[in-house]
Short mmCIF file of C-alpha atoms in Angstrom, two decimals:
data_model
loop_
_atom_site.label_atom_id
_atom_site.label_comp_id
_atom_site.label_asym_id
_atom_site.label_seq_id
_atom_site.Cartn_x
_atom_site.Cartn_y
_atom_site.Cartn_z
CA MET A 678 20.00 18.15 -5.98
CA LEU A 679 18.52 19.08 -2.61
CA ARG A 680 18.42 22.81 -1.91
CA PHE A 681 18.59 23.56 1.81
CA ASP A 682 16.97 27.00 1.51
CA ARG A 683 13.87 25.51 -0.12
CA ILE A 684 13.65 22.77 2.51
CA MET A 685 13.92 25.44 5.20
CA GLY A 686 11.21 27.46 3.45
CA LEU A 687 8.84 24.49 3.65
CA PHE A 688 9.88 23.71 7.22
CA GLN A 689 9.32 27.32 8.25
CA ARG A 690 5.79 27.10 6.86
CA TYR A 691 4.98 24.06 9.02
CA VAL A 692 6.48 25.77 12.06
CA PHE A 693 4.23 28.80 11.45
CA ILE A 694 1.20 26.53 11.02
CA TYR A 695 1.89 24.72 14.30
CA MET A 696 2.75 27.89 16.21
CA ARG A 697 -0.44 29.61 15.04
CA GLY A 698 -2.79 26.72 15.66
CA SER A 699 -3.05 26.00 19.36
CA PHE A 700 -5.18 22.95 18.54
CA ARG A 701 -2.36 21.60 16.37
CA ILE A 702 0.08 21.81 19.27
CA LEU A 703 -2.56 20.28 21.53
CA ASP A 704 -3.01 17.42 19.06
CA VAL A 705 0.71 16.67 19.09
CA ALA A 706 0.94 16.74 22.89
CA PHE A 707 -2.51 15.47 23.89
CA TRP A 708 -2.54 11.84 22.69
CA PRO A 709 0.91 10.80 23.94
CA VAL A 710 0.16 12.28 27.37
CA MET A 711 -3.27 10.60 27.49
CA ASP A 712 -1.70 7.24 26.52
CA LEU A 713 0.84 7.62 29.24
CA LEU A 714 -1.70 8.58 31.89
CA VAL A 715 -4.33 5.94 31.09
CA TRP A 716 -2.10 2.93 30.41
CA GLY A 717 0.41 3.86 33.07
CA PHE A 718 -2.21 4.05 35.82
CA VAL A 719 -4.05 0.96 34.52
CA SER A 720 -0.88 -1.12 34.85
CA VAL A 721 -0.12 0.31 38.30
CA TYR A 722 -3.66 -0.72 39.32
CA PHE A 723 -3.39 -4.28 37.94
CA ILE A 724 -0.06 -4.82 39.61
CA GLY A 725 -1.67 -3.75 42.88
CA LEU A 726 -4.59 -6.17 42.37
CA ASN A 727 -2.42 -9.13 41.51
CA GLY A 728 0.30 -9.63 44.06
CA SER A 729 2.31 -11.78 41.68
CA GLY A 730 2.52 -8.97 39.12
CA LYS A 731 6.03 -7.95 38.30
CA PRO A 732 6.86 -4.25 38.82
CA GLY A 733 8.96 -4.51 35.63
CA ALA A 734 5.71 -4.69 33.65
CA VAL A 735 5.01 -1.02 34.35
CA THR A 736 8.49 -0.11 33.19
CA PHE A 737 8.03 -2.09 29.95
CA LEU A 738 4.67 -0.50 29.33
CA ILE A 739 5.82 3.07 29.97
CA GLY A 740 8.89 2.55 27.79
CA ALA A 741 6.70 1.07 25.04
CA ILE A 742 4.26 3.99 25.18
CA ILE A 743 7.05 6.56 24.90
CA LEU A 744 8.79 4.72 22.07
CA PHE A 745 5.61 3.95 20.13
CA ASN A 746 4.75 7.64 20.20
CA ILE A 747 8.11 8.35 18.57
CA LEU A 748 7.13 6.08 15.67
CA TYR A 749 3.60 7.49 15.57
CA ARG A 750 4.61 11.19 15.57
CA SER A 751 7.28 10.62 12.96
CA GLN A 752 4.73 8.98 10.63
CA GLN A 753 2.04 11.54 11.41
CA ALA A 754 4.28 14.52 10.68
CA VAL A 755 5.03 13.30 7.15
CA THR A 756 1.38 12.68 6.28
CA ILE A 757 -0.28 15.49 8.25
CA SER A 758 2.06 18.01 6.60
CA LEU A 759 0.67 16.93 3.22
CA LEU A 760 -2.87 16.99 4.57
CA GLU A 761 -2.39 20.50 6.04
CA ASP A 762 -1.71 21.78 2.52
CA LEU A 763 -4.59 19.79 1.14
CA TRP A 764 -7.04 21.07 3.75
CA SER A 765 -5.96 24.69 3.31
CA ARG A 766 -6.20 24.39 -0.51
CA ASN A 767 -2.55 25.30 -0.77
CA LEU A 768 -1.25 22.04 -2.23
CA LEU A 769 -1.48 23.31 -5.80
CA ASN A 770 0.72 26.29 -4.91
CA ILE A 771 3.27 23.84 -3.51
CA PHE A 772 3.14 21.47 -6.47
CA VAL A 773 3.70 24.27 -8.98
CA ALA A 774 6.56 25.80 -6.98
CA PRO A 775 10.11 24.94 -8.05
CA ILE A 776 10.71 22.35 -5.36
CA THR A 777 11.55 18.71 -5.81
CA VAL A 778 9.62 15.83 -4.30
CA ALA A 779 12.72 14.97 -2.25
CA GLU A 780 12.83 18.51 -0.81
CA PHE A 781 9.14 18.33 0.05
CA ILE A 782 9.60 15.02 1.84
CA CYS A 783 12.77 16.19 3.62
CA ALA A 784 10.84 19.13 5.05
CA THR A 785 8.19 16.77 6.42
CA TYR A 786 10.98 14.61 7.93
CA MET A 787 12.24 17.71 9.72
CA VAL A 788 8.75 18.39 11.06
CA GLY A 789 8.72 14.80 12.28
CA LEU A 790 12.06 15.23 14.04
CA ALA A 791 10.86 18.41 15.75
CA GLN A 792 7.67 16.67 16.93
CA VAL A 793 9.59 13.61 18.10
CA ILE A 794 11.90 15.76 20.22
CA PHE A 795 8.92 17.61 21.70
CA VAL A 796 6.88 14.46 22.40
CA GLY A 797 9.90 12.44 23.56
CA LEU A 798 10.91 15.10 26.06
CA SER A 799 7.43 15.83 27.39
CA THR A 800 6.41 12.17 27.86
CA SER A 801 9.80 11.26 29.39
CA ILE A 802 9.52 14.06 31.95
CA LEU A 803 5.93 13.08 32.75
CA ALA A 804 6.88 9.39 33.09
CA ALA A 805 9.72 10.29 35.45
CA PHE A 806 7.36 12.39 37.57
CA LEU A 807 4.42 9.96 37.69
CA TYR A 808 6.00 6.52 37.53
CA HIS A 809 9.65 7.12 38.43
CA PHE A 810 10.55 5.83 34.98
CA ASN A 811 13.90 7.11 33.80
CA VAL A 812 14.10 6.84 30.02
CA LEU A 813 17.81 7.69 30.22
CA SER A 814 18.37 4.42 32.08
CA MET A 815 18.61 2.89 28.61
CA GLY A 816 21.79 4.91 28.10
CA PHE A 817 23.24 5.60 24.68
CA LEU A 818 21.35 2.64 23.22
CA LEU A 819 18.32 4.90 23.34
CA VAL A 820 19.72 6.79 20.32
CA PRO A 821 19.68 3.88 17.83
CA LEU A 822 16.30 2.76 19.19
CA PHE A 823 14.83 6.23 18.62
CA LEU A 824 16.47 6.59 15.19
CA ASN A 825 15.08 3.28 13.99
CA LEU A 826 11.58 4.23 15.07
CA ILE A 827 11.90 7.66 13.43
CA VAL A 828 12.98 6.12 10.12
CA MET A 829 10.20 3.52 10.27
CA GLY A 830 7.75 6.38 10.90
CA TRP A 831 9.10 8.19 7.82
CA SER A 832 8.58 5.07 5.70
CA LEU A 833 5.02 4.60 6.94
CA GLY A 834 4.44 8.33 6.39
CA MET A 835 5.58 8.02 2.78
CA LEU A 836 3.30 5.01 2.30
CA SER A 837 0.20 6.80 3.63
CA SER A 838 1.05 10.03 1.76
CA ALA A 839 1.59 8.16 -1.50
CA LEU A 840 -1.79 6.46 -1.18
CA ILE A 841 -3.48 9.81 -0.45
CA LEU A 842 -1.86 11.36 -3.55
CA ARG A 843 -2.97 8.41 -5.66
CA TYR A 844 -6.42 7.70 -4.24
CA GLY A 845 -7.41 11.10 -2.84
CA HIS A 846 -9.47 11.97 0.22
CA GLN A 847 -10.80 8.43 0.68
CA ALA A 848 -7.28 7.35 1.72
CA GLU A 849 -6.93 10.08 4.38
CA ALA A 850 -7.99 7.72 7.19
CA LEU A 851 -4.77 5.76 6.59
CA CYS A 852 -2.87 8.63 8.12
CA TRP A 853 -4.17 7.64 11.55
CA ALA A 854 -4.82 3.95 10.92
CA LEU A 855 -1.48 2.82 9.52
CA PRO A 856 0.61 2.90 12.72
CA TYR A 857 -2.12 0.98 14.52
CA LEU A 858 -2.24 -1.59 11.71
CA VAL A 859 1.42 -2.45 12.29
CA GLN A 860 1.26 -2.13 16.09
CA PRO A 861 -0.09 -5.65 16.90
CA PHE A 862 2.73 -7.22 14.86
CA SER A 863 5.49 -4.98 16.18
CA ALA A 864 5.92 -6.43 19.67
CA VAL A 865 5.19 -3.02 21.17
CA PHE A 866 3.58 -4.11 24.43
CA TYR A 867 4.45 -7.83 24.45
CA PRO A 868 7.26 -9.99 23.11
CA ILE A 869 7.03 -11.73 19.74
CA SER A 870 6.83 -15.08 21.55
CA VAL A 871 3.32 -14.18 22.77
CA LEU A 872 2.04 -14.17 19.21
CA PRO A 873 0.75 -17.42 17.63
CA SER A 874 3.57 -19.21 15.83
CA TRP A 875 2.11 -18.46 12.38
CA LEU A 876 2.14 -14.70 13.16
CA GLN A 877 5.68 -14.58 14.50
CA PRO A 878 7.32 -14.48 11.02
CA VAL A 879 5.11 -11.45 10.22
CA ALA A 880 6.33 -9.69 13.37
CA LYS A 881 9.91 -10.36 12.36
CA LEU A 882 9.34 -8.30 9.22
CA SER A 883 8.65 -5.20 11.29
CA PRO A 884 11.73 -3.15 12.27
CA ALA A 885 9.81 -1.92 15.31
CA SER A 886 9.54 -5.44 16.75
CA TYR A 887 13.36 -5.56 17.09
CA VAL A 888 13.37 -2.11 18.66
CA PHE A 889 10.78 -3.05 21.29
CA GLU A 890 12.37 -6.44 21.98
CA GLY A 891 15.67 -4.57 22.36
CA MET A 892 14.09 -2.03 24.69
CA ARG A 893 12.78 -4.78 26.98
CA SER A 894 16.19 -6.46 27.01
CA ILE A 895 17.89 -3.20 27.95
CA LEU A 896 15.37 -2.48 30.69
CA GLN A 897 16.07 -5.97 32.08
CA GLY A 898 19.72 -5.09 32.28
CA ASN A 899 20.91 -6.80 29.10
CA SER A 900 22.75 -4.29 26.96
CA HIS A 901 23.73 -6.79 24.23
CA VAL A 902 21.08 -5.88 21.71
CA GLU A 903 23.36 -5.45 18.69
CA ASN A 904 21.57 -8.20 16.81
CA ASP A 905 18.17 -6.56 17.30
CA LEU A 906 19.57 -3.19 16.25
CA LEU A 907 21.18 -4.65 13.13
CA TRP A 908 17.95 -6.30 12.05
CA ALA A 909 15.96 -3.15 12.71
CA THR A 910 18.44 -0.98 10.78
CA GLY A 911 18.67 -3.39 7.83
CA LEU A 912 14.91 -3.70 7.50
CA ASN A 913 14.47 0.05 7.88
CA ILE A 914 16.93 0.80 5.08
CA ALA A 915 15.15 -1.71 2.81
CA TYR A 916 11.68 -0.31 3.61
CA TRP A 917 12.83 3.29 3.25
CA ILE A 918 14.19 2.60 -0.24
CA PHE A 919 11.09 0.62 -1.18
CA PHE A 920 8.63 3.28 0.01
CA SER A 921 10.64 6.12 -1.57
CA VAL A 922 10.30 4.36 -4.92
CA PHE A 923 6.65 3.58 -4.15
CA TYR A 924 5.96 7.28 -3.40
CA THR A 925 7.53 8.33 -6.70
CA ARG A 926 5.58 5.70 -8.63
CA MET A 927 2.28 6.67 -6.99
CA LEU A 928 2.93 10.33 -7.79
CA GLN A 929 3.62 9.39 -11.41
CA ALA A 930 0.41 7.36 -11.53
CA ALA A 931 -1.49 10.28 -9.96
CA ARG A 932 -0.15 12.58 -12.68
CA GLN A 933 -1.09 10.14 -15.43
CA GLY A 934 -4.54 9.33 -14.09
CA GLY A 935 -5.40 12.95 -13.27
CA SER A 936 -6.03 12.20 -9.59
CA LEU A 937 -3.29 14.63 -8.53
CA ALA A 938 -4.94 17.47 -10.45
CA ARG A 939 -8.35 16.60 -8.98
CA LEU A 940 -6.89 16.45 -5.49
CA VAL A 941 -5.09 19.78 -5.55
CA SER A 942 -7.57 21.82 -7.61
CA MET M 565 9.85 28.77 -32.93
CA SER M 566 12.68 29.60 -30.54
CA GLN M 567 10.74 32.72 -29.43
CA SER M 568 7.80 30.66 -28.19
CA VAL M 569 7.41 30.60 -24.45
CA VAL M 570 4.81 27.85 -24.70
CA SER M 571 4.79 25.28 -27.45
CA VAL M 572 2.09 22.61 -27.57
CA SER M 573 1.90 20.17 -30.45
CA ASN M 574 -0.64 17.41 -31.06
CA LEU M 575 -1.47 17.28 -27.38
CA ARG M 576 -3.89 14.55 -26.39
CA LYS M 577 -5.07 13.48 -22.97
CA SER M 578 -7.59 10.75 -22.35
CA PHE M 579 -8.88 9.35 -19.09
CA GLY M 580 -9.99 5.87 -20.03
CA ALA M 581 -12.49 6.26 -22.85
CA ALA M 582 -13.04 9.98 -22.19
CA VAL M 583 -10.90 12.31 -24.27
CA ALA M 584 -10.27 15.58 -22.42
CA VAL M 585 -7.81 17.15 -24.86
CA ASP M 586 -7.82 16.03 -28.46
CA ASP M 587 -4.92 16.82 -30.76
CA VAL M 588 -4.42 20.40 -29.62
CA SER M 589 -1.54 22.48 -31.01
CA PHE M 590 -0.64 26.10 -30.32
CA GLU M 591 2.32 28.31 -29.62
CA ILE M 592 2.48 31.40 -27.42
CA PRO M 593 5.16 33.92 -28.26
CA LYS M 594 6.96 35.93 -25.60
CA GLY M 595 4.90 38.78 -24.19
CA GLN M 596 1.53 37.59 -25.47
CA VAL M 597 -1.59 37.48 -23.27
CA LEU M 598 -3.61 34.46 -24.33
CA GLY M 599 -7.13 33.75 -23.19
CA LEU M 600 -7.94 30.06 -23.01
CA LEU M 601 -11.71 29.80 -23.10
CA GLY M 602 -14.42 27.23 -23.36
CA PRO M 603 -17.44 25.81 -21.59
CA ASN M 604 -17.08 23.46 -18.64
CA GLY M 605 -15.48 20.22 -19.78
CA ALA M 606 -13.94 21.84 -22.86
CA GLY M 607 -10.43 20.81 -21.85
CA LYS M 608 -8.99 24.14 -20.76
CA SER M 609 -8.33 23.07 -17.15
CA THR M 610 -6.68 19.88 -18.36
CA THR M 611 -4.53 21.89 -20.77
CA ILE M 612 -3.48 24.29 -17.99
CA GLN M 613 -2.80 21.38 -15.64
CA ILE M 614 -0.61 19.76 -18.29
CA LEU M 615 1.30 23.04 -18.69
CA LEU M 616 1.77 23.10 -14.91
CA GLY M 617 3.05 19.53 -14.89
CA LEU M 618 0.18 18.21 -12.78
CA ILE M 619 -1.01 15.86 -15.51
CA THR M 620 1.10 13.95 -17.99
CA PRO M 621 -0.25 13.88 -21.55
CA THR M 622 -1.29 10.68 -23.29
CA SER M 623 0.57 11.84 -26.39
CA GLY M 624 1.92 14.98 -27.98
CA LYS M 625 4.62 17.38 -26.98
CA VAL M 626 4.71 20.32 -24.57
CA GLN M 627 7.61 22.69 -24.13
CA LEU M 628 7.90 25.71 -21.86
CA PHE M 629 10.87 28.00 -22.58
CA GLY M 630 12.06 25.24 -24.92
CA LEU M 631 12.24 22.78 -22.02
CA ASP M 632 10.31 19.66 -21.11
CA PRO M 633 8.10 20.61 -18.12
CA TRP M 634 8.45 17.12 -16.57
CA HIS M 635 12.12 16.47 -17.17
CA ASP M 636 13.22 20.04 -16.39
CA ARG M 637 10.45 20.65 -13.87
CA VAL M 638 12.33 22.84 -11.38
CA SER M 639 13.98 25.01 -14.07
CA VAL M 640 10.64 25.56 -15.79
CA LEU M 641 8.70 26.30 -12.60
CA GLN M 642 11.41 28.73 -11.47
CA ARG M 643 10.45 30.93 -14.46
CA ALA M 644 6.68 30.45 -14.23
CA ASN M 645 3.99 31.05 -11.65
CA PHE M 646 0.31 30.45 -11.14
CA SER M 647 -2.67 32.00 -9.44
CA SER M 648 -6.23 30.83 -9.16
CA ALA M 649 -9.34 32.04 -7.44
CA TYR M 650 -9.83 28.46 -6.26
CA VAL M 651 -6.50 28.06 -4.50
CA SER M 652 -5.66 29.61 -1.13
CA LEU M 653 -2.65 30.29 0.95
CA PRO M 654 -2.68 28.82 4.47
CA HIS M 655 -5.34 30.71 6.43
CA ASN M 656 -3.63 30.70 9.80
CA LEU M 657 -0.53 32.50 8.55
CA LYS M 658 -0.12 36.24 8.15
CA VAL M 659 0.00 37.59 4.61
CA ALA M 660 3.67 38.58 4.96
CA GLU M 661 4.54 35.15 6.36
CA ASN M 662 2.89 33.35 3.45
CA LEU M 663 4.69 35.56 0.95
CA GLU M 664 7.98 35.14 2.82
CA ILE M 665 7.70 31.36 2.58
CA PHE M 666 6.93 31.37 -1.15
CA ALA M 667 9.71 33.88 -1.73
CA ARG M 668 12.07 31.36 -0.12
CA LEU M 669 10.69 28.52 -2.25
CA TYR M 670 11.25 30.57 -5.41
CA GLY M 671 14.73 31.55 -4.27
CA VAL M 672 13.94 35.28 -4.24
CA LYS M 673 16.81 37.44 -3.07
CA GLU M 674 16.03 40.48 -0.89
CA ARG M 675 12.71 38.96 0.02
CA LYS M 676 11.47 41.76 2.27
CA GLN M 677 11.91 44.46 -0.35
CA LYS M 678 10.29 42.29 -3.01
CA ILE M 679 7.28 41.55 -0.82
CA GLU M 680 6.89 45.22 0.15
CA SER M 681 7.08 46.37 -3.47
CA LEU M 682 4.43 43.85 -4.57
CA LEU M 683 2.12 44.70 -1.69
CA THR M 684 2.49 48.36 -2.66
CA LEU M 685 1.87 47.60 -6.34
CA PHE M 686 -1.38 45.84 -5.47
CA GLU M 687 -2.27 48.52 -2.90
CA ILE M 688 -2.48 46.06 -0.02
CA GLU M 689 0.55 46.98 2.08
CA HIS M 690 -1.80 47.44 5.07
CA LEU M 691 -2.62 43.70 4.93
CA ALA M 692 0.93 42.47 5.55
CA LYS M 693 0.29 41.62 9.19
CA LYS M 694 -3.27 40.39 8.76
CA MET M 695 -4.16 36.72 8.91
CA THR M 696 -4.73 35.37 5.40
CA GLY M 697 -7.93 33.65 6.54
CA GLY M 698 -9.46 37.00 7.50
CA LEU M 699 -9.15 38.59 4.07
CA SER M 700 -12.03 39.45 1.75
CA SER M 701 -12.19 37.80 -1.71
CA GLY M 702 -10.72 40.88 -3.34
CA GLU M 703 -7.87 41.10 -0.85
CA SER M 704 -7.22 37.39 -1.12
CA THR M 705 -7.06 37.57 -4.92
CA ARG M 706 -4.51 40.37 -4.76
CA VAL M 707 -2.41 38.47 -2.21
CA ASN M 708 -2.50 35.42 -4.51
CA LEU M 709 -1.35 37.61 -7.38
CA CYS M 710 1.50 38.96 -5.22
CA LYS M 711 2.54 35.36 -4.60
CA ALA M 712 2.35 34.70 -8.35
CA MET M 713 4.69 37.59 -9.09
CA LEU M 714 7.28 36.99 -6.39
CA ASN M 715 9.74 35.39 -8.79
CA ASP M 716 9.20 37.91 -11.63
CA PRO M 717 7.84 35.10 -13.79
CA ASP M 718 8.31 35.04 -17.55
CA LEU M 719 5.12 33.00 -17.79
CA LEU M 720 2.06 33.55 -15.65
CA LEU M 721 -0.86 31.12 -15.66
CA LEU M 722 -4.01 32.70 -14.25
CA ASP M 723 -7.10 30.60 -13.64
CA GLU M 724 -10.14 32.86 -13.26
CA PRO M 725 -8.27 35.40 -11.12
CA THR M 726 -11.23 37.77 -10.95
CA ALA M 727 -13.89 35.18 -10.12
CA SER M 728 -16.08 36.23 -7.18
CA LEU M 729 -14.76 39.81 -7.20
CA ASP M 730 -17.05 42.83 -7.29
CA PRO M 731 -16.82 44.91 -10.51
CA ASP M 732 -14.74 47.61 -8.84
CA ILE M 733 -12.08 45.24 -7.52
CA ALA M 734 -12.17 43.15 -10.71
CA ASP M 735 -11.47 46.32 -12.70
CA LYS M 736 -8.58 47.22 -10.38
CA VAL M 737 -7.08 43.75 -10.71
CA ARG M 738 -7.40 43.87 -14.51
CA ARG M 739 -5.64 47.24 -14.66
CA LEU M 740 -2.88 46.08 -12.35
CA LEU M 741 -2.33 42.98 -14.43
CA LEU M 742 -2.23 45.00 -17.63
CA THR M 743 0.24 47.49 -16.16
CA TYR M 744 2.45 44.73 -14.83
CA GLN M 745 2.34 42.81 -18.10
CA LYS M 746 3.22 45.89 -20.15
CA GLU M 747 6.06 46.87 -17.81
CA ARG M 748 7.65 43.45 -17.75
CA GLY M 749 6.56 42.02 -21.09
CA ILE M 750 5.59 38.71 -19.53
CA THR M 751 3.55 35.99 -21.20
CA ILE M 752 0.18 35.28 -19.65
CA VAL M 753 -2.21 32.38 -20.12
CA TYR M 754 -5.56 33.46 -18.79
CA THR M 755 -8.73 31.47 -18.24
CA SER M 756 -11.95 33.16 -17.25
CA HIS M 757 -15.68 33.00 -17.67
CA ASN M 758 -15.73 36.78 -17.51
CA MET M 759 -15.62 37.75 -21.17
CA LYS M 760 -15.11 41.44 -20.34
CA ASP M 761 -11.86 40.49 -18.64
CA VAL M 762 -10.80 38.48 -21.63
CA HIS M 763 -11.64 41.18 -24.17
CA GLU M 764 -9.73 43.80 -22.19
CA LEU M 765 -6.70 41.73 -21.32
CA CYS M 766 -6.12 39.19 -24.04
CA GLU M 767 -4.68 39.99 -27.43
CA ARG M 768 -5.38 36.43 -28.52
CA VAL M 769 -8.07 33.95 -27.61
CA ILE M 770 -8.28 30.20 -28.06
CA PHE M 771 -11.73 28.65 -27.74
CA LEU M 772 -11.84 24.99 -26.81
CA SER M 773 -14.82 22.70 -27.08
CA GLU M 774 -14.87 18.97 -26.39
CA GLY M 775 -11.10 19.00 -26.17
CA LYS M 776 -10.50 20.59 -29.55
CA ILE M 777 -9.53 24.09 -30.61
CA ILE M 778 -12.42 25.56 -32.53
CA ALA M 779 -11.28 29.19 -32.73
CA ASP M 780 -7.93 30.90 -32.42
CA GLY M 781 -7.36 34.61 -33.02
CA SER M 782 -7.66 38.10 -31.60
CA PRO M 783 -10.97 38.89 -29.86
CA ASP M 784 -12.04 41.24 -32.66
CA VAL M 785 -11.22 38.73 -35.38
CA ILE M 786 -13.17 36.05 -33.52
CA LEU M 787 -16.19 38.35 -33.20
CA ASP M 788 -16.10 38.93 -36.96
CA GLN M 789 -15.74 35.26 -37.71
CA PHE M 790 -18.59 34.22 -35.46
CA ASP M 791 -20.67 37.22 -36.44
CA GLU M 792 -21.50 37.95 -32.82
CA ALA M 793 -21.44 41.25 -30.92
CA SER M 794 -19.47 40.05 -27.90
CA LEU M 795 -17.21 37.25 -26.76
CA GLU M 796 -19.95 36.26 -24.34
CA GLU M 797 -22.26 35.54 -27.26
CA VAL M 798 -19.54 33.56 -28.97
CA PHE M 799 -19.06 31.61 -25.76
CA ILE M 800 -22.80 30.90 -25.49
CA ALA M 801 -22.95 29.84 -29.11
CA ILE M 802 -20.10 27.40 -28.55
CA ALA M 803 -21.50 26.14 -25.26
CA ARG M 804 -24.91 25.49 -26.84
CA ASP M 805 -23.28 23.57 -29.61
CA LYS M 806 -24.33 25.95 -32.36
CA VAL M 807 -20.79 25.78 -33.63
CA LYS M 808 -19.88 22.63 -35.43
CA MET M 809 -16.42 21.68 -36.43
CA ARG M 810 -15.94 20.28 -39.84
CA SER M 811 -13.22 17.81 -39.05
CA SER M 812 -10.36 17.42 -36.63
CA GLY M 813 -7.88 17.98 -39.45
CA GLU M 814 -9.12 21.52 -39.92
CA GLN M 815 -8.50 22.76 -36.40
CA GLU M 816 -4.91 23.66 -37.10
CA GLY M 817 -6.20 26.51 -39.23
CA GLY M 818 -7.88 27.97 -36.13
CA ALA M 819 -10.81 30.33 -36.39
CA ASP M 820 -10.93 30.31 -40.17
CA ASP M 821 -12.10 26.75 -40.09
CA VAL M 822 -15.04 27.30 -37.79
CA ALA M 823 -18.43 26.76 -39.30
CA LEU M 824 -21.51 28.11 -37.64
#
């Protein structure tokens, strides 16, 4: 059974860590803002060079950058929270405390939510100021889009965390690499139809591809994206269950093989 | 049997072909301070890690408070705690913040009073608002011990708690531990390479070598049996393989079965 006080205890710890480390806060805010500045201005420039460029392209790109950062921060929060304990040699204290794996993961989900709110707000305000992009123009459909990306980030976070627990420090790079491994097949900056036909079925396995296709439809004025949202939600539920089981299995294997003890000691 | 806080029977752990713990059995009654000793690679860390639920055994049975530490993990860990010289609390948090968080995780009621009383007990109340990363080794060790005592554990596992401390601080920590143990009657499993610590603190010692128990008894009895003047000399004798076991079947008899 999940105990809220223990989840809050873990969450409070992450809040303290982020509040105390100005570089941590900078890390959370820096990359999304840089993405927005660089790719936003690059697309404004190309549209200026090529008279036939559609102004809608900037809107798609800005929307994609903001939404991809929701997925990215959600995944990062789950894995970086584990790594924070690993780096500070505190993970053993956590693993021998009376908390369940589910409580530990829930706390990292909460960190993800907090980061997503922070990044979502800051990049949306910046996009409105620099590019006159109003994220709220997507209306209430923004909520299911965001939620699907958050849940997909949680699943990817559990995958990278599970591999770190099982394979140790050598798997740490996955924390940063994993979202970019799925990005080309998730229709983030271009529609699925751009991909070669043999890659399109792969893209259809990514919940994010439905979210980004849906986002582009909404920005084009088509609010009938129920089908995209249903696919994204269905796939997300399936992946979340799969990666929850995967995390538990990897932890079991880490306990049996001794890699957990080596990692935390 | 029902009085045992820790019960280990026929414990075996192998990693591939390497056997880390080989058919180890022992019980620790309530209130006993047990020193778990042995040279590097003897199997003491693996044994402690199994007790903490970090490693699952290949075979054998482990019970803490009569419960399975994997199946009843949260209940067991609620009554136990751990401190090691090689584990830290997050450096960029204040001492009081770190203790507050662990007090929450252990479900401690009246957290502030508990933290204050432990800081006072370990004579480090002035460190409450200091960053954990700025503490000396001695201060850090005492903060770790405060964390280990937040939940008034019935079982305390201490992995070299006085490592890297100067003799003065090490002595203070030993005395504090002894006082606390006597006041509360808790069970302690203690690993250390400091044999003075072990002699002063532990009423019983188990020596492990190559995954097997080769001696089990009070420090004085072990000195008699090994015909050495100090536990350090016993340790060196074991580490340099002067001690040979007769057979694995004899280890259950403990120190009596050791042949020099």
